[in-house]
Amino acid sequence: MCGRLGIVIEDIVAFLPPSGRSQCAATCKLWRGLLPKISPVARQPSARNIIDTIWRTGRSKKKKDNLPRHAAETLGYDLFFVVSGIRLSCLVDCVSLHPSKVLTLLSALRGLHPEFQHVHALVLGDDVFFIHRVRFVQAKLYDMTCQMRNLLLVDVTKVHADSRPQCFQDDGRMVSFLASLVHALMGSNDNAKIYFLDDLMDDIAWLSSTAIAGLLLNYPVIYSFRDVHQSESNALAMQPLYVVHVETNDNSTSPRTLLRFSVPVALIPHASYLALIRARSRLQYVGCAVDVTTSTLSSVAL
């Protein structure tokens, strides 16, 4: 019920004065701490200031431990998209970050711009994700309300040599995981900056890391292993894949990737489904100009 109410409120909140938002927030405990924080930011931080802050924070007395400038630039743009609300989350794949460095970085960024109070870190194994807590929670509440039927769930478990990817419906494990995560995020205060997912939720043992990463990155197609004990190989090898790539379209800067995902061609029911995938990918980034390109890979050796 709270999830459905939240979606309705999200649609009308932009038209409400601050007093109206407070009244709406008071009607639902789950959204009480969320609604007052989703008003537009008067001044967005610049990508260059974020990059410079990351680079300075990554400096060390030992030269070999310094954060490379190119890594600071890649991470800086990712965090710029997150704090601006263009993306809900990002994965740090350009550099290895220890949790202590993550906390130092977030503290420095919060001093740069107040909107960074909503940016938190999730640690899954050796991977670090940054999320915009408010917008991420909104999106996951929608997924939970739809019982994951708004997503294409693909089982890539390879049981035998001829196994093929298959669509499936969530048996409750993904919804349970998201419910635990949303509860933790909504119950935290602004001083809680980092969450260790392995310690936070028991449900994680029943989900593959591939599925969790897809949910955290808000992919429309989620690859999962129904049998987590058979996740060393997958059924995508040598399967034709339809790839969607979304990048920024800004003449002042080089194009930056916002989203890149794939779906097995064999699971696309008809041609109009491709147009739906493209449209949804574009609508996910209504706050900026983007280009959506698609391609088909005849076979992928994994």
CSV table of C-alpha atoms in Angstrom, one decimal:
chain,number,residue,atom,x,y,z
A,1,MET,CA,0.0,0.0,0.0
A,2,CYS,CA,2.8,2.4,0.9
A,3,GLY,CA,4.5,1.7,-2.4
A,4,ARG,CA,1.4,2.5,-4.4
A,5,LEU,CA,0.7,5.6,-2.4
A,6,GLY,CA,4.3,6.7,-3.0
A,7,ILE,CA,4.0,6.4,-6.7
A,8,VAL,CA,0.9,8.5,-6.7
A,9,ILE,CA,2.5,11.2,-4.5
A,10,GLU,CA,5.6,11.2,-6.7
A,11,ASP,CA,3.5,12.1,-9.7
A,12,ILE,CA,1.9,15.1,-8.1
A,13,VAL,CA,4.6,16.3,-5.7
A,14,ALA,CA,6.1,18.6,-8.4
A,15,PHE,CA,2.9,20.6,-8.4
A,16,LEU,CA,2.6,21.0,-4.6
A,17,PRO,CA,3.9,23.9,-2.5
A,18,PRO,CA,6.3,23.1,0.4
A,19,SER,CA,3.4,23.0,2.9
A,20,GLY,CA,1.5,20.6,0.7
A,21,ARG,CA,4.6,18.3,0.5
A,22,SER,CA,4.8,18.3,4.3
A,23,GLN,CA,1.2,17.3,4.6
A,24,CYS,CA,1.6,14.5,2.1
A,25,ALA,CA,4.7,13.2,3.8
A,26,ALA,CA,2.8,13.1,7.1
A,27,THR,CA,0.2,10.7,5.7
A,28,CYS,CA,2.7,7.9,5.1
A,29,LYS,CA,5.5,7.0,7.5
A,30,LEU,CA,7.6,5.4,4.8
A,31,TRP,CA,7.7,8.6,2.8
A,32,ARG,CA,7.9,11.0,5.7
A,33,GLY,CA,11.7,11.5,5.4
A,34,LEU,CA,11.7,11.3,1.6
A,35,LEU,CA,9.3,13.8,0.2
A,36,PRO,CA,10.7,17.0,1.6
A,37,LYS,CA,14.0,16.1,-0.1
A,38,ILE,CA,13.0,15.7,-3.7
A,39,SER,CA,12.5,19.3,-4.6
A,40,PRO,CA,14.8,20.5,-7.5
A,41,VAL,CA,18.2,21.7,-6.5
A,42,ALA,CA,18.7,25.4,-7.2
A,43,ARG,CA,22.4,25.0,-8.2
A,44,GLN,CA,23.9,21.8,-9.4
A,45,PRO,CA,27.6,21.0,-8.7
A,46,SER,CA,29.8,21.1,-11.8
A,47,ALA,CA,31.4,17.9,-13.1
A,48,ARG,CA,34.8,19.7,-13.1
A,49,ASN,CA,34.6,20.6,-9.4
A,50,ILE,CA,33.6,17.0,-8.5
A,51,ILE,CA,36.5,15.6,-10.5
A,52,ASP,CA,39.0,18.0,-8.8
A,53,THR,CA,37.7,17.1,-5.4
A,54,ILE,CA,38.0,13.4,-6.1
A,55,TRP,CA,41.6,13.9,-7.4
A,56,ARG,CA,42.7,15.9,-4.4
A,57,THR,CA,41.1,13.4,-2.0
A,58,GLY,CA,42.9,10.6,-3.8
A,59,ARG,CA,46.3,12.1,-3.3
A,60,SER,CA,48.6,10.2,-1.0
A,61,LYS,CA,52.1,10.6,0.5
A,62,LYS,CA,53.0,7.4,-1.4
A,63,LYS,CA,53.0,8.3,-5.1
A,64,LYS,CA,52.1,4.8,-6.2
A,65,ASP,CA,48.9,5.1,-4.1
A,66,ASN,CA,47.7,8.3,-5.8
A,67,LEU,CA,44.4,8.1,-7.7
A,68,PRO,CA,45.2,8.5,-11.4
A,69,ARG,CA,43.7,11.6,-13.1
A,70,HIS,CA,41.8,9.5,-15.7
A,71,ALA,CA,40.2,7.5,-12.9
A,72,ALA,CA,39.2,10.6,-11.1
A,73,GLU,CA,37.6,12.0,-14.3
A,74,THR,CA,35.7,8.8,-15.0
A,75,LEU,CA,34.4,8.5,-11.4
A,76,GLY,CA,33.7,12.2,-11.3
A,77,TYR,CA,31.4,12.1,-14.2
A,78,ASP,CA,29.6,9.1,-12.9
A,79,LEU,CA,29.0,10.8,-9.5
A,80,PHE,CA,28.0,14.0,-11.3
A,81,PHE,CA,25.2,12.1,-13.1
A,82,VAL,CA,24.2,10.5,-9.8
A,83,VAL,CA,24.1,13.7,-7.7
A,84,SER,CA,22.3,15.5,-10.5
A,85,GLY,CA,19.6,12.8,-10.6
A,86,ILE,CA,20.3,11.8,-14.2
A,87,ARG,CA,21.3,8.4,-13.0
A,88,LEU,CA,20.1,6.6,-9.9
A,89,SER,CA,23.4,4.8,-9.3
A,90,CYS,CA,26.8,3.9,-10.7
A,91,LEU,CA,29.4,1.1,-10.2
A,92,VAL,CA,33.0,2.1,-9.5
A,93,ASP,CA,34.9,0.1,-12.1
A,94,CYS,CA,37.7,2.4,-12.9
A,95,VAL,CA,39.6,2.1,-9.7
A,96,SER,CA,39.7,-0.1,-6.5
A,97,LEU,CA,38.3,1.8,-3.5
A,98,HIS,CA,38.7,0.7,0.0
A,99,PRO,CA,35.7,1.5,2.3
A,100,SER,CA,37.8,3.9,4.3
A,101,LYS,CA,38.6,5.8,1.1
A,102,VAL,CA,34.9,5.8,0.2
A,103,LEU,CA,34.0,7.5,3.4
A,104,THR,CA,36.8,10.1,3.0
A,105,LEU,CA,35.6,10.8,-0.5
A,106,LEU,CA,31.9,11.1,0.5
A,107,SER,CA,32.9,13.5,3.3
A,108,ALA,CA,34.8,15.7,0.9
A,109,LEU,CA,32.0,15.7,-1.6
A,110,ARG,CA,29.4,16.6,1.0
A,111,GLY,CA,31.5,19.6,1.8
A,112,LEU,CA,31.4,20.5,-1.9
A,113,HIS,CA,27.6,20.5,-2.4
A,114,PRO,CA,24.7,19.8,0.0
A,115,GLU,CA,23.0,17.5,-2.5
A,116,PHE,CA,25.7,14.9,-1.8
A,117,GLN,CA,24.0,14.2,1.5
A,118,HIS,CA,21.7,12.0,-0.5
A,119,VAL,CA,24.6,10.1,-2.1
A,120,HIS,CA,25.5,6.9,-0.3
A,121,ALA,CA,27.7,3.9,-1.0
A,122,LEU,CA,26.8,0.2,-1.2
A,123,VAL,CA,29.5,-2.4,-0.9
A,124,LEU,CA,28.9,-5.9,-2.4
A,125,GLY,CA,31.9,-8.1,-2.1
A,126,ASP,CA,34.7,-6.1,-3.7
A,127,ASP,CA,32.4,-3.9,-5.7
A,128,VAL,CA,31.4,-0.3,-4.7
A,129,PHE,CA,28.2,1.3,-5.9
A,130,PHE,CA,27.1,4.9,-5.4
A,131,ILE,CA,23.4,5.7,-5.3
A,132,HIS,CA,21.2,8.8,-4.9
A,133,ARG,CA,19.2,7.5,-1.9
A,134,VAL,CA,16.0,9.4,-2.6
A,135,ARG,CA,15.6,8.6,-6.3
A,136,PHE,CA,16.9,5.1,-5.9
A,137,VAL,CA,14.3,4.3,-3.2
A,138,GLN,CA,11.6,5.8,-5.4
A,139,ALA,CA,12.6,3.5,-8.3
A,140,LYS,CA,12.8,0.4,-6.1
A,141,LEU,CA,9.4,1.0,-4.6
A,142,TYR,CA,8.0,1.0,-8.1
A,143,ASP,CA,9.8,-2.3,-8.8
A,144,MET,CA,8.4,-3.8,-5.6
A,145,THR,CA,4.9,-2.6,-6.4
A,146,CYS,CA,5.0,-4.2,-9.8
A,147,GLN,CA,6.3,-7.4,-8.2
A,148,MET,CA,9.3,-7.2,-10.7
A,149,ARG,CA,6.9,-7.6,-13.7
A,150,ASN,CA,8.1,-4.3,-15.1
A,151,LEU,CA,11.5,-5.9,-15.6
A,152,LEU,CA,12.7,-8.7,-17.9
A,153,LEU,CA,14.2,-11.4,-15.7
A,154,VAL,CA,16.4,-13.8,-17.6
A,155,ASP,CA,17.7,-17.1,-16.1
A,156,VAL,CA,21.2,-17.8,-17.5
A,157,THR,CA,21.8,-20.9,-15.4
A,158,LYS,CA,23.8,-23.4,-17.5
A,159,VAL,CA,22.5,-26.9,-16.5
A,160,HIS,CA,23.8,-28.7,-19.5
A,161,ALA,CA,25.7,-27.9,-22.7
A,162,ASP,CA,22.6,-26.9,-24.7
A,163,SER,CA,21.1,-24.7,-22.0
A,164,ARG,CA,19.4,-21.5,-23.3
A,165,PRO,CA,18.5,-18.3,-21.5
A,166,GLN,CA,14.9,-18.4,-20.3
A,167,CYS,CA,12.5,-15.7,-18.9
A,168,PHE,CA,11.2,-16.2,-15.4
A,169,GLN,CA,9.1,-14.5,-12.8
A,170,ASP,CA,10.4,-13.5,-9.4
A,171,ASP,CA,9.6,-16.0,-6.7
A,172,GLY,CA,9.7,-13.3,-4.0
A,173,ARG,CA,13.4,-13.3,-3.4
A,174,MET,CA,14.2,-10.2,-5.4
A,175,VAL,CA,11.2,-8.3,-3.8
A,176,SER,CA,12.4,-9.5,-0.4
A,177,PHE,CA,15.9,-8.2,-1.1
A,178,LEU,CA,14.7,-4.8,-2.2
A,179,ALA,CA,12.3,-4.5,0.7
A,180,SER,CA,15.2,-5.1,3.1
A,181,LEU,CA,17.4,-2.7,1.3
A,182,VAL,CA,14.8,0.1,1.1
A,183,HIS,CA,14.0,-0.4,4.8
A,184,ALA,CA,17.7,0.1,5.6
A,185,LEU,CA,18.0,3.1,3.4
A,186,MET,CA,14.8,4.8,4.6
A,187,GLY,CA,15.7,4.1,8.3
A,188,SER,CA,19.1,5.6,8.1
A,189,ASN,CA,20.1,9.2,9.1
A,190,ASP,CA,22.2,11.5,6.9
A,191,ASN,CA,25.4,10.4,8.7
A,192,ALA,CA,25.1,6.8,7.4
A,193,LYS,CA,27.1,6.9,4.2
A,194,ILE,CA,28.1,3.3,3.5
A,195,TYR,CA,26.2,0.0,3.6
A,196,PHE,CA,27.8,-3.4,3.5
A,197,LEU,CA,25.2,-5.6,1.8
A,198,ASP,CA,26.9,-8.9,2.7
A,199,ASP,CA,26.3,-8.0,6.4
A,200,LEU,CA,23.0,-6.2,6.0
A,201,MET,CA,20.7,-8.8,4.5
A,202,ASP,CA,20.3,-12.5,4.7
A,203,ASP,CA,18.4,-12.5,1.4
A,204,ILE,CA,21.6,-11.9,-0.4
A,205,ALA,CA,22.6,-15.6,-0.1
A,206,TRP,CA,19.7,-16.6,-2.2
A,207,LEU,CA,20.4,-14.2,-5.1
A,208,SER,CA,23.3,-14.2,-7.5
A,209,SER,CA,25.6,-11.2,-7.5
A,210,THR,CA,24.8,-10.7,-11.2
A,211,ALA,CA,21.1,-10.1,-10.3
A,212,ILE,CA,21.9,-7.8,-7.4
A,213,ALA,CA,24.2,-5.7,-9.5
A,214,GLY,CA,21.5,-5.4,-12.2
A,215,LEU,CA,18.9,-4.3,-9.5
A,216,LEU,CA,21.4,-1.7,-8.0
A,217,LEU,CA,22.2,-0.3,-11.5
A,218,ASN,CA,18.5,-0.1,-12.4
A,219,TYR,CA,18.8,-2.2,-15.5
A,220,PRO,CA,15.6,-3.1,-17.4
A,221,VAL,CA,16.9,-6.6,-18.1
A,222,ILE,CA,18.2,-8.6,-15.1
A,223,TYR,CA,20.4,-11.6,-15.6
A,224,SER,CA,20.2,-14.1,-12.8
A,225,PHE,CA,21.2,-17.6,-11.8
A,226,ARG,CA,18.2,-19.5,-10.5
A,227,ASP,CA,20.7,-21.9,-9.0
A,228,VAL,CA,23.3,-19.8,-7.3
A,229,HIS,CA,25.5,-22.9,-7.0
A,230,GLN,CA,25.8,-23.1,-10.8
A,231,SER,CA,27.0,-19.5,-11.4
A,232,GLU,CA,30.5,-20.3,-12.6
A,233,SER,CA,29.3,-20.6,-16.2
A,234,ASN,CA,26.3,-19.2,-18.0
A,235,ALA,CA,24.0,-19.9,-20.9
A,236,LEU,CA,24.7,-16.7,-22.8
A,237,ALA,CA,27.8,-18.0,-24.5
A,238,MET,CA,27.4,-17.9,-28.3
A,239,GLN,CA,23.9,-16.5,-28.1
A,240,PRO,CA,23.0,-13.5,-30.3
A,241,LEU,CA,22.5,-10.4,-28.1
A,242,TYR,CA,20.6,-7.2,-28.7
A,243,VAL,CA,22.6,-4.4,-27.1
A,244,VAL,CA,21.3,-1.0,-26.1
A,245,HIS,CA,23.7,1.9,-25.5
A,246,VAL,CA,22.6,5.3,-24.1
A,247,GLU,CA,25.1,8.2,-23.9
A,248,THR,CA,24.9,11.9,-23.4
A,249,ASN,CA,24.5,14.3,-26.3
A,250,ASP,CA,26.1,17.5,-25.3
A,251,ASN,CA,28.2,19.5,-27.7
A,252,SER,CA,30.3,21.0,-24.9
A,253,THR,CA,31.7,17.7,-23.7
A,254,SER,CA,32.6,14.3,-25.1
A,255,PRO,CA,29.8,11.7,-25.0
A,256,ARG,CA,29.5,9.8,-21.7
A,257,THR,CA,27.9,6.4,-21.3
A,258,LEU,CA,24.8,6.4,-19.1
A,259,LEU,CA,23.5,2.9,-19.7
A,260,ARG,CA,24.6,-0.2,-21.6
A,261,PHE,CA,22.7,-3.5,-21.4
A,262,SER,CA,21.8,-6.4,-23.5
A,263,VAL,CA,18.9,-8.9,-24.0
A,264,PRO,CA,19.1,-12.3,-25.8
A,265,VAL,CA,17.6,-11.9,-29.3
A,266,ALA,CA,15.7,-15.2,-28.8
A,267,LEU,CA,13.7,-13.7,-25.9
A,268,ILE,CA,12.5,-10.7,-27.9
A,269,PRO,CA,8.9,-11.6,-28.9
A,270,HIS,CA,8.3,-9.2,-31.8
A,271,ALA,CA,9.8,-6.2,-33.5
A,272,SER,CA,7.7,-3.6,-31.5
A,273,TYR,CA,9.4,-4.9,-28.3
A,274,LEU,CA,12.6,-3.4,-29.6
A,275,ALA,CA,11.0,0.0,-30.0
A,276,LEU,CA,9.7,-0.3,-26.4
A,277,ILE,CA,13.1,-1.1,-25.1
A,278,ARG,CA,14.6,1.9,-26.9
A,279,ALA,CA,11.8,4.2,-25.7
A,280,ARG,CA,12.1,3.1,-22.1
A,281,SER,CA,15.9,3.6,-22.2
A,282,ARG,CA,15.5,7.1,-23.4
A,283,LEU,CA,12.7,8.1,-21.0
A,284,GLN,CA,14.9,7.0,-18.1
A,285,TYR,CA,17.0,10.1,-18.7
A,286,VAL,CA,14.4,12.8,-19.3
A,287,GLY,CA,16.7,15.3,-17.5
A,288,CYS,CA,19.3,15.5,-20.3
A,289,ALA,CA,19.8,15.1,-24.0
A,290,VAL,CA,20.8,11.5,-24.9
A,291,ASP,CA,21.5,9.3,-27.9
A,292,VAL,CA,20.2,5.7,-28.0
A,293,THR,CA,22.0,3.4,-30.3
A,294,THR,CA,21.4,-0.3,-30.7
A,295,SER,CA,23.3,-3.2,-32.3
A,296,THR,CA,23.1,-7.0,-32.6
A,297,LEU,CA,26.0,-9.2,-31.7
A,298,SER,CA,25.6,-12.4,-33.7
A,299,SER,CA,27.5,-14.4,-31.0
A,300,VAL,CA,29.4,-13.7,-27.8
A,301,ALA,CA,32.1,-15.9,-26.5
A,302,LEU,CA,31.9,-15.7,-22.7
